[in-house]
Coordinates of N, CA, C and O in Angstrom, one line a residue:
X52 N 23.3 -38.6 52.6 CA 23.1 -39.7 51.7 C 23.5 -41.2 52.6 O 24.5 -41.0 53.3
X53 N 22.7 -42.0 52.4 CA 22.9 -43.2 53.2 C 23.8 -44.1 52.4 O 23.7 -44.3 51.1
X54 N 24.8 -44.9 53.0 CA 25.8 -45.6 52.4 C 25.1 -47.0 52.2 O 24.3 -47.5 52.9
X55 N 25.5 -47.7 51.0 CA 25.0 -48.8 50.7 C 26.0 -49.7 50.0 O 26.9 -49.1 49.2
X56 N 25.8 -50.9 49.9 CA 26.8 -51.7 49.0 C 25.9 -53.2 48.7 O 25.0 -53.2 49.2
X57 N 26.5 -53.6 47.6 CA 25.8 -54.7 47.0 C 26.8 -56.0 47.5 O 28.0 -56.0 47.3
X58 N 26.2 -56.9 48.1 CA 26.7 -58.1 48.5 C 25.8 -59.6 48.0 O 24.7 -59.5 48.4
X59 N 26.5 -60.4 47.3 CA 25.6 -61.8 47.0 C 24.4 -61.4 46.4 O 23.3 -62.1 46.9
X60 N 24.3 -60.3 45.5 CA 22.7 -60.2 44.8 C 21.9 -59.4 45.9 O 20.7 -59.1 45.4
X61 N 22.3 -58.8 46.8 CA 21.7 -58.0 47.9 C 22.1 -56.6 48.1 O 23.4 -56.4 47.9
X62 N 21.3 -55.6 48.4 CA 21.8 -54.3 48.5 C 21.6 -54.0 50.1 O 20.3 -54.2 50.6
X63 N 22.7 -53.7 50.7 CA 22.8 -53.5 52.1 C 22.8 -52.2 52.3 O 23.8 -51.5 52.1
X64 N 21.6 -51.5 53.1 CA 21.7 -50.2 53.5 C 22.2 -49.9 54.7 O 21.7 -50.7 55.8
X65 N 23.4 -49.2 55.0 CA 23.9 -49.1 56.3 C 23.3 -47.7 57.1 O 23.8 -46.7 56.8
X66 N 22.3 -48.0 57.9 CA 21.8 -46.8 58.7 C 23.0 -46.4 59.7 O 23.1 -47.3 60.5
X67 N 23.3 -45.3 59.5 CA 24.4 -44.7 60.4 C 23.9 -43.8 61.4 O 24.9 -43.0 62.1
X68 N 22.8 -43.6 61.7 CA 22.1 -42.7 62.7 C 21.0 -43.0 63.3 O 20.5 -43.9 62.7
X69 N 20.7 -42.6 64.5 CA 19.5 -42.7 65.0 C 18.3 -42.1 64.1 O 18.7 -41.1 63.5
X70 N 17.2 -42.5 64.3 CA 16.1 -42.3 63.2 C 15.1 -41.7 64.0 O 14.3 -42.5 64.9
X71 N 14.6 -40.5 63.9 CA 13.5 -39.8 64.4 C 13.0 -38.8 63.4 O 13.2 -38.8 62.3
X72 N 11.8 -38.1 64.2 CA 11.2 -37.0 63.3 C 12.1 -36.2 62.6 O 11.6 -35.6 61.3
X73 N 13.3 -35.8 63.1 CA 14.0 -34.7 62.6 C 14.8 -35.2 61.3 O 15.2 -34.4 60.3
X74 N 14.9 -36.6 61.0 CA 15.7 -37.1 59.8 C 14.8 -37.9 59.1 O 15.2 -38.6 57.9
X75 N 13.8 -38.7 59.5 CA 13.0 -39.6 58.8 C 12.8 -39.4 57.5 O 12.8 -40.3 56.6
X76 N 12.0 -38.1 57.2 CA 11.7 -38.0 55.7 C 13.0 -37.9 54.8 O 12.9 -38.5 53.8
X77 N 14.1 -37.4 55.4 CA 15.3 -37.4 54.4 C 15.9 -38.8 54.0 O 16.3 -39.2 53.0
X78 N 15.9 -39.6 55.2 CA 16.3 -40.9 55.1 C 15.3 -41.7 54.0 O 15.8 -42.6 53.2
X79 N 14.1 -41.5 54.3 CA 13.1 -42.3 53.4 C 13.2 -42.0 52.0 O 13.3 -43.0 51.3
X80 N 13.4 -40.8 51.6 CA 13.7 -40.1 50.3 C 14.9 -40.7 49.8 O 14.9 -41.1 48.7
X81 N 15.9 -40.6 50.5 CA 17.3 -41.2 50.1 C 17.2 -42.7 49.4 O 17.6 -43.0 48.6
X82 N 16.4 -43.5 50.6 CA 16.5 -45.0 50.3 C 15.5 -45.2 49.0 O 15.8 -45.9 48.0
X83 N 14.3 -44.4 49.0 CA 13.5 -44.5 47.8 C 14.2 -44.2 46.7 O 14.0 -45.0 45.5
X84 N 14.8 -43.1 46.5 CA 15.6 -42.7 45.2 C 16.7 -43.8 45.0 O 16.8 -44.0 43.8
X85 N 17.3 -44.4 45.8 CA 18.4 -45.5 45.5 C 17.5 -46.6 44.8 O 18.1 -47.1 44.0
X86 N 16.7 -47.1 45.7 CA 15.9 -48.2 45.1 C 15.5 -47.8 43.8 O 15.6 -48.8 42.6
X87 N 14.8 -46.9 43.5 CA 14.2 -46.5 41.9 C 15.4 -46.5 41.1 O 15.2 -46.8 39.9
X88 N 16.4 -45.6 41.5 CA 17.6 -45.3 40.6 C 18.4 -46.6 40.1 O 18.9 -47.0 39.0
X89 N 18.5 -47.5 41.1 CA 19.4 -48.8 41.0 C 18.6 -49.9 40.8 O 19.3 -51.1 40.5
X90 N 17.3 -50.0 40.7 CA 16.3 -51.1 40.4 C 16.8 -52.3 41.3 O 16.8 -53.4 40.9
X91 N 16.6 -51.9 42.5 CA 17.0 -52.9 43.5 C 15.7 -53.6 44.0 O 14.6 -53.1 43.9
X92 N 16.0 -55.2 44.0 CA 14.9 -56.0 44.4 C 15.1 -56.7 45.7 O 14.1 -57.1 46.3
X93 N 16.3 -56.7 46.4 CA 16.7 -57.5 47.6 C 17.5 -56.5 48.5 O 18.6 -56.2 48.1
X94 N 16.7 -56.1 49.7 CA 17.1 -55.0 50.3 C 17.3 -55.6 51.8 O 16.6 -56.3 52.4
X95 N 18.6 -55.1 52.3 CA 18.9 -55.2 53.9 C 19.0 -54.0 54.4 O 19.9 -53.3 53.8
X96 N 18.5 -53.9 55.5 CA 18.8 -52.5 56.4 C 19.7 -53.2 57.6 O 18.9 -53.7 58.4
X97 N 20.7 -52.5 57.8 CA 21.6 -52.9 58.7 C 21.6 -51.7 59.8 O 21.9 -50.7 59.7
X98 N 21.0 -52.1 61.0 CA 20.8 -51.2 62.2 C 22.1 -51.2 63.1 O 22.0 -50.6 64.2
X99 N 23.3 -51.5 62.7 CA 24.4 -51.9 63.6 C 24.6 -50.5 64.2 O 25.1 -50.5 65.4
X100 N 24.3 -49.2 63.7 CA 24.8 -48.0 64.3 C 23.4 -47.1 64.7 O 23.7 -46.2 65.3
X101 N 22.2 -47.8 64.8 CA 21.1 -47.1 65.2 C 20.9 -47.6 66.6 O 20.5 -48.8 66.9
X102 N 20.8 -46.7 67.7 CA 20.4 -47.0 68.9 C 19.1 -46.5 69.4 O 18.6 -46.9 70.4
X103 N 18.5 -45.6 68.4 CA 17.0 -45.2 68.8 C 16.3 -45.1 67.5 O 16.8 -44.7 66.6
X104 N 15.2 -45.3 67.6 CA 14.1 -45.1 66.4 C 13.0 -44.7 67.1 O 12.3 -45.5 67.9
X105 N 12.2 -43.8 66.4 CA 10.9 -43.5 66.9 C 9.7 -43.8 65.8 O 10.0 -44.6 65.0
X106 N 8.6 -43.6 66.1 CA 7.4 -44.1 65.3 C 7.7 -43.6 63.7 O 7.3 -44.1 62.8
X107 N 8.0 -42.3 63.9 CA 8.3 -41.8 62.3 C 9.6 -42.4 61.7 O 9.5 -42.9 60.3
X108 N 10.5 -43.3 62.4 CA 11.5 -43.9 61.9 C 11.0 -45.2 61.4 O 11.2 -45.7 60.3
X109 N 10.1 -45.8 62.3 CA 9.5 -47.1 62.2 C 8.5 -47.1 60.8 O 8.7 -48.1 59.9
X110 N 7.9 -45.9 60.6 CA 7.1 -45.9 59.4 C 7.8 -45.8 58.2 O 7.2 -46.1 57.1
X111 N 9.3 -45.5 58.1 CA 9.8 -45.5 56.8 C 9.8 -46.9 56.3 O 9.5 -47.1 55.1
X112 N 10.0 -48.0 57.1 CA 10.3 -49.2 56.6 C 8.7 -49.7 56.3 O 8.8 -50.5 55.3
X113 N 7.6 -49.4 56.9 CA 6.4 -49.8 56.5 C 6.0 -49.3 55.2 O 5.5 -49.9 54.4
X114 N 6.4 -47.9 55.1 CA 6.1 -47.4 53.8 C 6.9 -47.9 52.7 O 6.3 -48.1 51.5
X115 N 8.1 -48.2 52.9 CA 8.9 -48.8 51.6 C 8.3 -50.2 51.4 O 8.1 -50.5 50.3
X116 N 8.0 -51.1 52.5 CA 7.6 -52.4 52.1 C 6.1 -52.4 51.5 O 6.0 -53.0 50.7
X117 N 5.4 -51.4 51.8 CA 4.1 -51.1 51.2 C 4.1 -50.5 49.7 O 3.5 -51.2 48.8
X118 N 5.1 -49.6 49.5 CA 5.1 -49.2 48.3 C 5.8 -50.2 47.2 O 5.4 -50.1 46.0
X119 N 6.8 -51.0 47.8 CA 7.3 -52.0 46.7 C 6.9 -53.4 47.1 O 7.5 -54.3 46.8
X120 N 5.8 -53.6 47.4 CA 5.2 -54.9 48.0 C 5.4 -56.0 47.2 O 6.0 -57.1 47.7
X121 N 5.4 -55.8 45.9 CA 5.5 -57.1 45.1 C 7.0 -57.1 44.3 O 7.5 -58.1 44.0
X122 N 7.5 -56.0 44.2 CA 8.9 -56.0 43.4 C 9.9 -56.1 44.4 O 11.2 -56.4 44.0
X123 N 9.9 -55.9 45.8 CA 11.3 -55.8 46.6 C 11.1 -56.7 47.9 O 9.9 -56.7 48.5
X124 N 12.0 -57.4 48.1 CA 12.2 -58.1 49.4 C 13.0 -57.4 50.4 O 14.2 -57.0 49.9
X125 N 12.5 -57.3 51.7 CA 13.2 -56.6 52.5 C 13.5 -57.3 53.8 O 12.7 -58.2 54.2
X126 N 14.6 -57.2 54.4 CA 15.2 -57.8 55.8 C 15.8 -56.7 56.6 O 16.3 -55.8 56.1
X127 N 15.6 -56.7 57.9 CA 16.3 -56.0 58.8 C 17.2 -56.7 59.5 O 17.0 -58.0 59.9
X128 N 18.4 -56.3 59.9 CA 19.4 -56.8 60.7 C 20.1 -56.1 61.6 O 20.3 -54.9 61.6
X129 N 21.0 -56.7 62.5 CA 22.0 -56.0 63.3 C 21.0 -55.0 64.2 O 21.4 -53.9 64.4
X130 N 19.9 -55.5 64.7 CA 18.9 -54.5 65.4 C 19.2 -54.6 66.9 O 19.1 -55.8 67.5
X131 N 19.5 -53.6 67.6 CA 19.5 -53.7 69.0 C 18.4 -54.0 69.7 O 17.1 -53.7 69.1
X132 N 18.4 -54.7 70.9 CA 17.1 -55.2 71.5 C 16.1 -54.1 71.9 O 14.9 -54.6 71.6
X133 N 16.5 -52.9 72.1 CA 15.4 -52.0 72.4 C 14.7 -51.5 71.0 O 13.5 -51.3 71.2
X134 N 15.3 -51.6 70.0 CA 14.7 -51.3 68.7 C 13.9 -52.4 68.3 O 12.7 -52.5 67.7
X135 N 14.4 -53.6 68.6 CA 13.9 -55.0 68.1 C 12.3 -55.0 68.8 O 11.4 -55.5 68.3
X136 N 12.5 -54.6 70.3 CA 11.1 -54.6 70.9 C 10.1 -53.7 70.4 O 9.0 -53.9 70.4
X137 N 10.6 -52.4 69.8 CA 9.7 -51.6 69.2 C 8.9 -52.2 67.8 O 7.7 -52.2 67.6
X138 N 9.9 -53.1 67.1 CA 9.2 -53.6 66.0 C 8.4 -54.8 66.3 O 7.3 -55.1 65.9
X139 N 8.7 -55.5 67.5 CA 7.8 -56.5 68.0 C 6.7 -56.1 68.5 O 5.4 -56.7 68.3
X140 N 6.5 -54.9 69.4 CA 5.3 -54.5 70.1 C 4.5 -53.9 68.9 O 3.2 -54.0 69.0
X141 N 5.0 -53.6 67.6 CA 4.2 -53.0 66.5 C 3.7 -54.2 65.7 O 3.2 -54.1 64.5
X142 N 4.1 -55.5 65.9 CA 3.9 -56.8 65.3 C 4.4 -56.6 63.8 O 3.7 -57.0 62.8
X143 N 5.8 -56.2 63.7 CA 6.1 -56.0 62.4 C 7.3 -56.9 62.2 O 7.9 -56.8 61.0
X144 N 7.8 -57.6 63.0 CA 9.0 -58.5 62.8 C 8.8 -59.3 61.6 O 9.6 -59.5 60.7
X145 N 7.6 -60.2 61.5 CA 7.4 -60.9 60.3 C 7.0 -60.2 59.0 O 7.5 -60.6 57.9
X146 N 6.5 -59.1 59.2 CA 6.0 -58.3 57.9 C 7.4 -57.7 57.3 O 7.7 -57.7 56.1
X147 N 8.5 -57.4 58.3 CA 9.5 -56.6 57.6 C 10.8 -57.5 57.5 O 11.7 -57.4 56.9
X148 N 10.7 -58.9 58.3 CA 11.8 -59.8 58.2 C 12.8 -59.5 58.8 O 13.9 -58.9 58.5
X149 N 12.7 -59.6 60.2 CA 13.9 -59.4 61.0 C 14.8 -60.6 61.1 O 14.5 -61.6 61.3
X150 N 16.3 -60.3 60.9 CA 17.2 -61.3 61.0 C 18.4 -60.8 62.1 O 18.3 -59.7 62.2
X151 N 19.0 -61.8 62.5 CA 20.1 -61.5 63.6 C 21.3 -60.8 62.7 O 21.7 -59.6 63.4
X152 N 21.8 -61.5 61.7 CA 23.1 -61.0 61.3 C 22.8 -60.5 59.7 O 21.8 -60.9 59.1
X153 N 23.7 -59.9 59.3 CA 23.9 -59.5 57.8 C 23.7 -60.7 56.8 O 23.0 -60.9 56.0
X154 N 24.6 -61.8 57.4 CA 24.9 -63.2 56.5 C 23.5 -63.8 56.6 O 23.0 -64.3 55.6
X155 N 22.7 -63.8 57.8 CA 21.3 -64.4 57.9 C 20.5 -63.7 57.0 O 19.6 -64.4 56.3
X156 N 20.5 -62.5 56.9 CA 19.6 -61.8 55.9 C 19.8 -62.2 54.7 O 18.9 -62.4 53.8
X157 N 21.1 -62.0 54.1 CA 21.5 -62.7 52.8 C 21.1 -64.0 52.5 O 20.5 -64.2 51.5
X158 N 21.3 -64.7 53.5 CA 20.8 -66.1 53.1 C 19.4 -66.4 53.0 O 18.9 -67.1 52.2
X159 N 18.5 -65.5 53.7 CA 17.1 -65.7 53.7 C 16.6 -65.0 52.5 O 15.5 -65.7 51.8
X160 N 17.4 -64.2 51.8 CA 16.9 -63.5 50.3 C 17.7 -64.3 49.4 O 16.9 -64.0 48.1
X161 N 18.4 -65.1 49.5 CA 19.2 -65.8 48.4 C 18.9 -67.3 48.3 O 19.7 -68.1 47.6
X162 N 18.0 -67.7 49.0 CA 17.8 -69.3 49.0 C 17.2 -69.7 47.8 O 16.4 -69.1 47.2

């Protein structure tokens, strides 16, 4: 189960492991179940402990953004440079809302 907390009207998912094909489905299902059960509308994914993500991991966030396109706002934060480059190469930084810090993400969702 992925840890999450509510802060200033936003739900922060703390991603605590590298994300690849071996765990991407489980992570995606945990996140979707939480969003649906808790009726979450403002989401921040903190990558503080994620040092690696492959294409199956990146697809999690594309699928979630697409599934909840009108109901949910998403931001990513605390992303290591190597992972940030993966999102940049895929032209997903604007689509997913990449922020430097957790507070930057909160501020962008609560303006």
